[in-house]
PDB file of C-alpha atoms in Angstrom:
ATOM      1  CA  UNK W   1      22.387   9.446  11.866  1.00 39.00           C
ATOM      2  CA  UNK W   2      18.961   7.818  11.561  1.00 46.00           C
ATOM      3  CA  UNK W   3      18.985   4.076  12.210  1.00 48.00           C
ATOM      4  CA  UNK W   4      17.704   2.393   9.047  1.00 43.00           C
ATOM      5  CA  UNK W   5      15.802  -0.322  10.919  1.00 47.00           C
ATOM      6  CA  UNK W   6      14.253   1.515  13.842  1.00 58.00           C
ATOM      7  CA  UNK W   7      14.244   5.033  12.390  1.00 72.00           C
ATOM      8  CA  UNK W   8      15.957   6.308  15.551  1.00 82.00           C
ATOM      9  CA  UNK W   9      16.529   9.997  14.655  1.00 84.00           C
ATOM     10  CA  UNK W  10      19.835  10.628  16.419  1.00 83.00           C
ATOM     11  CA  UNK W  11      20.957  12.848  13.519  1.00 84.00           C
ATOM     12  CA  UNK W  12      19.128  15.731  15.215  1.00 83.00           C
ATOM     13  CA  UNK W  13      21.263  15.557  18.357  1.00 82.00           C
ATOM     14  CA  UNK W  14      23.796  18.230  17.375  1.00 81.00           C
ATOM     15  CA  UNK W  15      21.042  20.748  16.633  1.00 80.00           C
ATOM     16  CA  UNK W  16      19.293  20.263  19.964  1.00 81.00           C
ATOM     17  CA  UNK W  17      22.532  20.338  21.945  1.00 86.00           C
ATOM     18  CA  UNK W  18      22.935  23.913  20.729  1.00 81.00           C
ATOM     19  CA  UNK W  19      20.895  26.966  21.671  1.00 77.00           C
ATOM     20  CA  UNK W  20      17.648  25.454  20.450  1.00 79.00           C
ATOM     21  CA  UNK W  21      17.824  22.850  23.195  1.00 79.00           C
ATOM     22  CA  UNK W  22      17.918  25.504  25.900  1.00 79.00           C
ATOM     23  CA  UNK W  23      14.966  27.338  24.386  1.00 83.00           C
ATOM     24  CA  UNK W  24      12.959  24.100  24.386  1.00 81.00           C
ATOM     25  CA  UNK W  25      13.486  23.435  28.096  1.00 85.00           C
ATOM     26  CA  UNK W  26      10.310  23.138  30.158  1.00 87.00           C
ATOM     27  CA  UNK W  27       9.646  22.832  33.895  1.00 89.00           C
ATOM     28  CA  UNK W  28       6.454  21.018  34.929  1.00 88.00           C
ATOM     29  CA  UNK W  29       5.362  21.758  38.527  1.00 89.00           C
ATOM     30  CA  UNK W  30       4.385  18.817  40.726  1.00 90.00           C
ATOM     31  CA  UNK W  31       0.751  19.898  40.841  1.00 91.00           C
ATOM     32  CA  UNK W  32       0.341  20.070  37.065  1.00 89.00           C
ATOM     33  CA  UNK W  33      -1.074  17.303  34.817  1.00 90.00           C
ATOM     34  CA  UNK W  34      -2.630  15.378  37.717  1.00 92.00           C
ATOM     35  CA  UNK W  35      -6.015  14.878  36.044  1.00 94.00           C
ATOM     36  CA  UNK W  36      -6.743  12.364  33.291  1.00 93.00           C
ATOM     37  CA  UNK W  37      -8.528  15.152  31.417  1.00 94.00           C
ATOM     38  CA  UNK W  38      -7.072  17.964  29.349  1.00 95.00           C
ATOM     39  CA  UNK W  39     -10.339  19.367  27.973  1.00 93.00           C
ATOM     40  CA  UNK W  40     -13.404  17.503  29.188  1.00 93.00           C
ATOM     41  CA  UNK W  41     -15.599  19.095  26.524  1.00 92.00           C
ATOM     42  CA  UNK W  42     -13.342  18.189  23.601  1.00 94.00           C
ATOM     43  CA  UNK W  43     -13.814  15.274  21.203  1.00 96.00           C
ATOM     44  CA  UNK W  44     -10.263  14.205  22.111  1.00 98.00           C
ATOM     45  CA  UNK W  45     -10.479  14.927  25.844  1.00 97.00           C
ATOM     46  CA  UNK W  46      -6.850  13.946  26.534  1.00 98.00           C
ATOM     47  CA  UNK W  47      -5.414  16.371  23.928  1.00 98.00           C
ATOM     48  CA  UNK W  48      -3.572  19.273  25.573  1.00 98.00           C
ATOM     49  CA  UNK W  49      -4.839  22.575  24.073  1.00 97.00           C
ATOM     50  CA  UNK W  50      -1.289  23.937  23.926  1.00 97.00           C
ATOM     51  CA  UNK W  51      -0.090  20.969  21.892  1.00 97.00           C
ATOM     52  CA  UNK W  52      -3.028  21.308  19.506  1.00 98.00           C
ATOM     53  CA  UNK W  53      -2.268  25.013  19.006  1.00 98.00           C
ATOM     54  CA  UNK W  54       1.360  24.311  18.155  1.00 98.00           C
ATOM     55  CA  UNK W  55       0.430  21.498  15.739  1.00 98.00           C
ATOM     56  CA  UNK W  56      -1.937  23.767  13.835  1.00 98.00           C
ATOM     57  CA  UNK W  57       0.579  26.627  13.901  1.00 98.00           C
ATOM     58  CA  UNK W  58       3.376  24.435  12.551  1.00 98.00           C
ATOM     59  CA  UNK W  59       1.288  23.106   9.659  1.00 98.00           C
ATOM     60  CA  UNK W  60       0.251  26.646   8.695  1.00 98.00           C
ATOM     61  CA  UNK W  61       3.909  27.732   8.739  1.00 98.00           C
ATOM     62  CA  UNK W  62       5.340  24.738   6.838  1.00 98.00           C
ATOM     63  CA  UNK W  63       2.375  24.382   4.482  1.00 98.00           C
ATOM     64  CA  UNK W  64       2.582  20.586   4.367  1.00 98.00           C
ATOM     65  CA  UNK W  65      -0.981  19.860   5.501  1.00 99.00           C
ATOM     66  CA  UNK W  66      -4.316  21.591   5.878  1.00 99.00           C
ATOM     67  CA  UNK W  67      -5.237  21.732   9.559  1.00 98.00           C
ATOM     68  CA  UNK W  68      -8.171  24.148   9.485  1.00 98.00           C
ATOM     69  CA  UNK W  69     -11.432  22.223   9.470  1.00 97.00           C
ATOM     70  CA  UNK W  70      -9.742  19.052  10.728  1.00 99.00           C
ATOM     71  CA  UNK W  71      -9.947  17.339  14.105  1.00 99.00           C
ATOM     72  CA  UNK W  72      -6.550  16.954  15.803  1.00 99.00           C
ATOM     73  CA  UNK W  73      -5.976  13.701  17.700  1.00 99.00           C
ATOM     74  CA  UNK W  74      -2.917  12.809  19.758  1.00 99.00           C
ATOM     75  CA  UNK W  75      -1.545   9.304  20.197  1.00 98.00           C
ATOM     76  CA  UNK W  76       1.309   7.392  21.784  1.00 96.00           C
ATOM     77  CA  UNK W  77       3.348   7.645  18.612  1.00 93.00           C
ATOM     78  CA  UNK W  78       1.817   7.432  15.157  1.00 94.00           C
ATOM     79  CA  UNK W  79       1.679   3.626  15.477  1.00 96.00           C
ATOM     80  CA  UNK W  80      -1.162   3.872  17.990  1.00 98.00           C
ATOM     81  CA  UNK W  81      -2.964   6.312  15.700  1.00 98.00           C
ATOM     82  CA  UNK W  82      -2.495   3.863  12.819  1.00 98.00           C
ATOM     83  CA  UNK W  83      -4.158   1.158  14.918  1.00 98.00           C
ATOM     84  CA  UNK W  84      -6.883   3.603  15.933  1.00 98.00           C
ATOM     85  CA  UNK W  85      -7.562   4.376  12.272  1.00 98.00           C
ATOM     86  CA  UNK W  86      -7.882   0.673  11.413  1.00 98.00           C
ATOM     87  CA  UNK W  87     -10.353   0.278  14.277  1.00 97.00           C
ATOM     88  CA  UNK W  88     -12.340   3.350  13.271  1.00 98.00           C
ATOM     89  CA  UNK W  89     -12.574   2.473   9.582  1.00 98.00           C
ATOM     90  CA  UNK W  90     -13.456  -1.225   9.874  1.00 96.00           C
ATOM     91  CA  UNK W  91     -17.223  -1.927   9.873  1.00 91.00           C
ATOM     92  CA  UNK W  92     -17.949  -3.823  13.113  1.00 86.00           C
ATOM     93  CA  UNK W  93     -20.661  -6.008  11.613  1.00 83.00           C
ATOM     94  CA  UNK W  94     -18.879  -7.061   8.429  1.00 85.00           C
ATOM     95  CA  UNK W  95     -18.935 -10.718   7.408  1.00 86.00           C
ATOM     96  CA  UNK W  96     -15.148 -10.738   6.943  1.00 91.00           C
ATOM     97  CA  UNK W  97     -12.261  -8.631   8.249  1.00 95.00           C
ATOM     98  CA  UNK W  98     -11.443  -5.483   6.283  1.00 96.00           C
ATOM     99  CA  UNK W  99      -8.356  -5.969   4.108  1.00 97.00           C
ATOM    100  CA  UNK W 100      -5.403  -3.683   4.875  1.00 98.00           C
ATOM    101  CA  UNK W 101      -2.966  -3.129   2.003  1.00 98.00           C
ATOM    102  CA  UNK W 102      -0.066  -0.916   0.952  1.00 98.00           C
ATOM    103  CA  UNK W 103       1.875  -0.756  -2.323  1.00 97.00           C
ATOM    104  CA  UNK W 104       5.247  -2.515  -2.147  1.00 98.00           C
ATOM    105  CA  UNK W 105       7.820  -1.685  -1.006  1.00 98.00           C
ATOM    106  CA  UNK W 106       6.031  -0.730   2.189  1.00 98.00           C
ATOM    107  CA  UNK W 107       7.037   0.068   5.762  1.00 97.00           C
ATOM    108  CA  UNK W 108       8.104  -3.210   7.363  1.00 95.00           C
ATOM    109  CA  UNK W 109       5.981  -2.685  10.491  1.00 96.00           C
ATOM    110  CA  UNK W 110       2.661  -2.378   8.639  1.00 98.00           C
ATOM    111  CA  UNK W 111       1.982  -6.147   8.423  1.00 98.00           C
ATOM    112  CA  UNK W 112       3.130  -6.877  11.979  1.00 97.00           C
ATOM    113  CA  UNK W 113       1.153  -4.046  13.571  1.00 97.00           C
ATOM    114  CA  UNK W 114      -1.972  -4.845  11.553  1.00 98.00           C
ATOM    115  CA  UNK W 115      -2.016  -8.518  12.550  1.00 97.00           C
ATOM    116  CA  UNK W 116      -0.553  -8.130  16.045  1.00 94.00           C
ATOM    117  CA  UNK W 117      -3.912  -8.358  17.857  1.00 90.00           C
ATOM    118  CA  UNK W 118      -5.359 -10.857  15.354  1.00 93.00           C
ATOM    119  CA  UNK W 119      -8.444  -8.684  15.181  1.00 93.00           C
ATOM    120  CA  UNK W 120     -11.678  -9.893  13.648  1.00 94.00           C
ATOM    121  CA  UNK W 121     -12.166  -6.358  12.288  1.00 96.00           C
ATOM    122  CA  UNK W 122      -9.209  -6.182   9.886  1.00 97.00           C
ATOM    123  CA  UNK W 123      -6.330  -8.240   8.482  1.00 97.00           C
ATOM    124  CA  UNK W 124      -3.161  -7.639   6.490  1.00 98.00           C
ATOM    125  CA  UNK W 125      -3.699  -8.420   2.791  1.00 97.00           C
ATOM    126  CA  UNK W 126      -0.335  -7.455   1.309  1.00 97.00           C
ATOM    127  CA  UNK W 127       0.690  -5.445  -1.741  1.00 98.00           C
ATOM    128  CA  UNK W 128      -1.974  -2.995  -2.908  1.00 97.00           C
ATOM    129  CA  UNK W 129      -0.770  -3.432  -6.498  1.00 96.00           C
ATOM    130  CA  UNK W 130      -1.774  -7.108  -6.368  1.00 95.00           C
ATOM    131  CA  UNK W 131      -5.062  -6.609  -4.513  1.00 95.00           C
ATOM    132  CA  UNK W 132      -8.415  -7.142  -6.228  1.00 90.00           C
ATOM    133  CA  UNK W 133     -10.546  -4.341  -4.795  1.00 83.00           C
ATOM    134  CA  UNK W 134     -13.705  -5.212  -6.701  1.00 81.00           C
ATOM    135  CA  UNK W 135     -16.516  -4.691  -4.186  1.00 78.00           C
ATOM    136  CA  UNK W 136     -14.395  -5.567  -1.148  1.00 85.00           C
ATOM    137  CA  UNK W 137     -13.886  -3.295   1.842  1.00 91.00           C
ATOM    138  CA  UNK W 138     -10.257  -2.296   2.208  1.00 96.00           C
ATOM    139  CA  UNK W 139      -7.948   0.234   3.841  1.00 98.00           C
ATOM    140  CA  UNK W 140      -4.947   1.388   1.803  1.00 98.00           C
ATOM    141  CA  UNK W 141      -1.941   2.726   3.696  1.00 98.00           C
ATOM    142  CA  UNK W 142      -0.245   5.471   1.704  1.00 98.00           C
ATOM    143  CA  UNK W 143       3.180   6.403   3.083  1.00 98.00           C
ATOM    144  CA  UNK W 144       4.544   9.523   1.379  1.00 98.00           C
ATOM    145  CA  UNK W 145       7.453  10.084   1.212  1.00 98.00           C
ATOM    146  CA  UNK W 146       7.585   6.326   1.353  1.00 98.00           C
ATOM    147  CA  UNK W 147       9.531   4.307   3.877  1.00 96.00           C
ATOM    148  CA  UNK W 148      11.781   2.613   2.704  1.00 96.00           C
ATOM    149  CA  UNK W 149      12.433   4.100  -0.758  1.00 96.00           C
ATOM    150  CA  UNK W 150      11.519   7.786  -0.307  1.00 96.00           C
ATOM    151  CA  UNK W 151       9.118   7.838  -3.252  1.00 96.00           C
ATOM    152  CA  UNK W 152       6.137  10.185  -3.387  1.00 97.00           C
ATOM    153  CA  UNK W 153       2.977   8.101  -3.231  1.00 96.00           C
ATOM    154  CA  UNK W 154      -0.696   8.407  -4.103  1.00 96.00           C
ATOM    155  CA  UNK W 155      -3.352   5.716  -3.571  1.00 96.00           C
ATOM    156  CA  UNK W 156      -3.180   2.991  -6.217  1.00 96.00           C
ATOM    157  CA  UNK W 157      -6.691   1.644  -5.556  1.00 94.00           C
ATOM    158  CA  UNK W 158      -9.704   3.618  -6.712  1.00 86.00           C
ATOM    159  CA  UNK W 159     -12.664   1.472  -5.645  1.00 79.00           C
ATOM    160  CA  UNK W 160     -15.439   3.242  -3.764  1.00 79.00           C
ATOM    161  CA  UNK W 161     -15.445   0.441  -1.180  1.00 83.00           C
ATOM    162  CA  UNK W 162     -12.075   1.494   0.204  1.00 93.00           C
ATOM    163  CA  UNK W 163     -10.496   4.310   2.164  1.00 96.00           C
ATOM    164  CA  UNK W 164      -6.918   5.586   2.338  1.00 97.00           C
ATOM    165  CA  UNK W 165      -4.899   6.420   5.438  1.00 98.00           C
ATOM    166  CA  UNK W 166      -2.024   8.765   4.618  1.00 99.00           C
ATOM    167  CA  UNK W 167       1.127   8.261   6.675  1.00 99.00           C
ATOM    168  CA  UNK W 168       2.961  11.583   6.267  1.00 98.00           C
ATOM    169  CA  UNK W 169       5.660  11.030   8.877  1.00 97.00           C
ATOM    170  CA  UNK W 170       8.363  12.184   6.448  1.00 97.00           C
ATOM    171  CA  UNK W 171       6.447  14.974   4.704  1.00 98.00           C
ATOM    172  CA  UNK W 172       8.651  17.712   6.159  1.00 97.00           C
ATOM    173  CA  UNK W 173      11.083  20.013   4.324  1.00 96.00           C
ATOM    174  CA  UNK W 174      14.178  18.333   5.792  1.00 95.00           C
ATOM    175  CA  UNK W 175      13.216  15.170   3.870  1.00 96.00           C
ATOM    176  CA  UNK W 176      11.437  16.324   0.708  1.00 97.00           C
ATOM    177  CA  UNK W 177      10.237  19.486  -1.070  1.00 97.00           C
ATOM    178  CA  UNK W 178       6.813  20.614   0.155  1.00 98.00           C
ATOM    179  CA  UNK W 179       4.825  20.922  -3.057  1.00 96.00           C
ATOM    180  CA  UNK W 180       1.324  21.264  -1.623  1.00 97.00           C
ATOM    181  CA  UNK W 181      -0.675  21.278   1.585  1.00 98.00           C
ATOM    182  CA  UNK W 182      -2.008  17.731   1.917  1.00 98.00           C
ATOM    183  CA  UNK W 183      -5.750  17.590   2.535  1.00 98.00           C
ATOM    184  CA  UNK W 184      -6.577  13.887   2.849  1.00 98.00           C
ATOM    185  CA  UNK W 185      -9.316  12.423   5.035  1.00 98.00           C
ATOM    186  CA  UNK W 186      -6.849  10.936   7.559  1.00 99.00           C
ATOM    187  CA  UNK W 187      -3.238  12.120   7.878  1.00 99.00           C
ATOM    188  CA  UNK W 188      -0.734  10.769  10.406  1.00 99.00           C
ATOM    189  CA  UNK W 189       2.349  12.571  11.723  1.00 98.00           C
ATOM    190  CA  UNK W 190       4.928  11.869  14.416  1.00 97.00           C
ATOM    191  CA  UNK W 191       7.107  14.049  16.626  1.00 95.00           C
ATOM    192  CA  UNK W 192      10.035  11.656  16.134  1.00 94.00           C
ATOM    193  CA  UNK W 193      10.423  12.437  12.421  1.00 94.00           C
ATOM    194  CA  UNK W 194       9.424  16.090  12.728  1.00 91.00           C
ATOM    195  CA  UNK W 195      11.879  17.190  15.443  1.00 87.00           C
ATOM    196  CA  UNK W 196      13.861  14.050  16.300  1.00 84.00           C
ATOM    197  CA  UNK W 197      12.280  13.520  19.724  1.00 87.00           C
ATOM    198  CA  UNK W 198      11.414   9.839  19.359  1.00 89.00           C
ATOM    199  CA  UNK W 199      11.568   9.315  23.120  1.00 89.00           C
ATOM    200  CA  UNK W 200       8.676  11.716  23.662  1.00 90.00           C
ATOM    201  CA  UNK W 201       6.460   9.013  22.088  1.00 94.00           C
ATOM    202  CA  UNK W 202       3.901  11.300  20.500  1.00 97.00           C
ATOM    203  CA  UNK W 203       2.124  11.357  17.192  1.00 97.00           C
ATOM    204  CA  UNK W 204      -0.877  13.238  15.915  1.00 98.00           C
ATOM    205  CA  UNK W 205      -3.575  12.773  13.324  1.00 99.00           C
ATOM    206  CA  UNK W 206      -5.552  15.243  11.267  1.00 99.00           C
ATOM    207  CA  UNK W 207      -8.987  13.730  10.658  1.00 99.00           C
ATOM    208  CA  UNK W 208     -11.699  15.318   8.539  1.00 98.00           C
ATOM    209  CA  UNK W 209     -14.751  13.255   9.525  1.00 98.00           C
ATOM    210  CA  UNK W 210     -16.039  13.777  13.062  1.00 98.00           C
ATOM    211  CA  UNK W 211     -17.442  10.252  13.463  1.00 98.00           C
ATOM    212  CA  UNK W 212     -14.118   8.693  12.420  1.00 98.00           C
ATOM    213  CA  UNK W 213     -12.260  11.011  14.798  1.00 99.00           C
ATOM    214  CA  UNK W 214     -14.588   9.986  17.633  1.00 98.00           C
ATOM    215  CA  UNK W 215     -13.945   6.285  17.007  1.00 98.00           C
ATOM    216  CA  UNK W 216     -10.203   6.833  16.853  1.00 98.00           C
ATOM    217  CA  UNK W 217     -10.314   8.794  20.102  1.00 98.00           C
ATOM    218  CA  UNK W 218     -12.349   6.006  21.707  1.00 98.00           C
ATOM    219  CA  UNK W 219      -9.738   3.427  20.678  1.00 98.00           C
ATOM    220  CA  UNK W 220      -6.980   5.413  22.391  1.00 98.00           C
ATOM    221  CA  UNK W 221      -9.181   5.895  25.460  1.00 98.00           C
ATOM    222  CA  UNK W 222      -9.766   2.142  25.765  1.00 97.00           C
ATOM    223  CA  UNK W 223      -6.189   1.231  24.833  1.00 96.00           C
ATOM    224  CA  UNK W 224      -4.207   3.550  27.122  1.00 97.00           C
ATOM    225  CA  UNK W 225      -6.749   5.889  28.806  1.00 96.00           C
ATOM    226  CA  UNK W 226      -5.337   8.790  26.831  1.00 97.00           C
ATOM    227  CA  UNK W 227      -1.825  10.073  26.213  1.00 98.00           C
ATOM    228  CA  UNK W 228       0.835  11.475  28.540  1.00 96.00           C
ATOM    229  CA  UNK W 229       0.149  15.135  29.237  1.00 97.00           C
ATOM    230  CA  UNK W 230       3.760  15.669  30.323  1.00 96.00           C
ATOM    231  CA  UNK W 231       4.916  14.532  26.873  1.00 96.00           C
ATOM    232  CA  UNK W 232       2.398  16.816  25.206  1.00 97.00           C
ATOM    233  CA  UNK W 233       3.569  19.848  27.190  1.00 96.00           C
ATOM    234  CA  UNK W 234       7.174  19.103  26.276  1.00 94.00           C
ATOM    235  CA  UNK W 235       6.310  18.533  22.621  1.00 95.00           C
ATOM    236  CA  UNK W 236       4.332  21.778  22.503  1.00 95.00           C
ATOM    237  CA  UNK W 237       7.404  23.688  23.704  1.00 95.00           C
ATOM    238  CA  UNK W 238       9.611  21.886  21.176  1.00 92.00           C
ATOM    239  CA  UNK W 239       7.249  22.647  18.277  1.00 94.00           C
ATOM    240  CA  UNK W 240       7.043  26.278  19.364  1.00 93.00           C
ATOM    241  CA  UNK W 241      10.843  26.462  19.410  1.00 93.00           C
ATOM    242  CA  UNK W 242      11.182  25.397  15.772  1.00 89.00           C
ATOM    243  CA  UNK W 243       8.316  27.523  14.484  1.00 88.00           C
TER     244      UNK W 243
END
């Protein structure tokens, strides 16, 4: 089952207790992953190259998102990447916080996560359908398939002053038909909904603009000094197993 409140994906347990679980086993020697750095020359210096390869490979196989030409970022779950996107997209010198909206019904954590730090950069502004976007900076969160109702979503706001962040956590064939390869400016995914490994605490983002990707990476650097390399190595093996 998948817990309706927390999204805990225990329904995948039977699959991984079978042969697939053995194939996904990994041994990490004591000397490995001692450095903070995975690739010192990379934009996202804490991203394990093996995890990036498997992410790109999986998207090419499934066809749910364009990965070529995009920067791959890794985060401590997609929630951290969501926060990183808000940070990266909010103008630091704006007279007022950037409004963050999503069409109702929306994921229940969006308001709480947005306002958790009471940032001067952004604030939760509610239902996108009720938002007056005339000339105001905004970020629209587009969850598709939508949590909680499963509907396929597109941005409802069209003003040039705004930007959309696409939460595609459930855009996998076990949840919905894959009708096209998504190619949005910012796309968020999570290992928990892809394979069921919520405890690995990993998400990734596909980001088109280099400057936005750099700011998102900087947020994660300042927030948690990167992301667990052990988790990335395990997730890479898991993604390879299913692809």
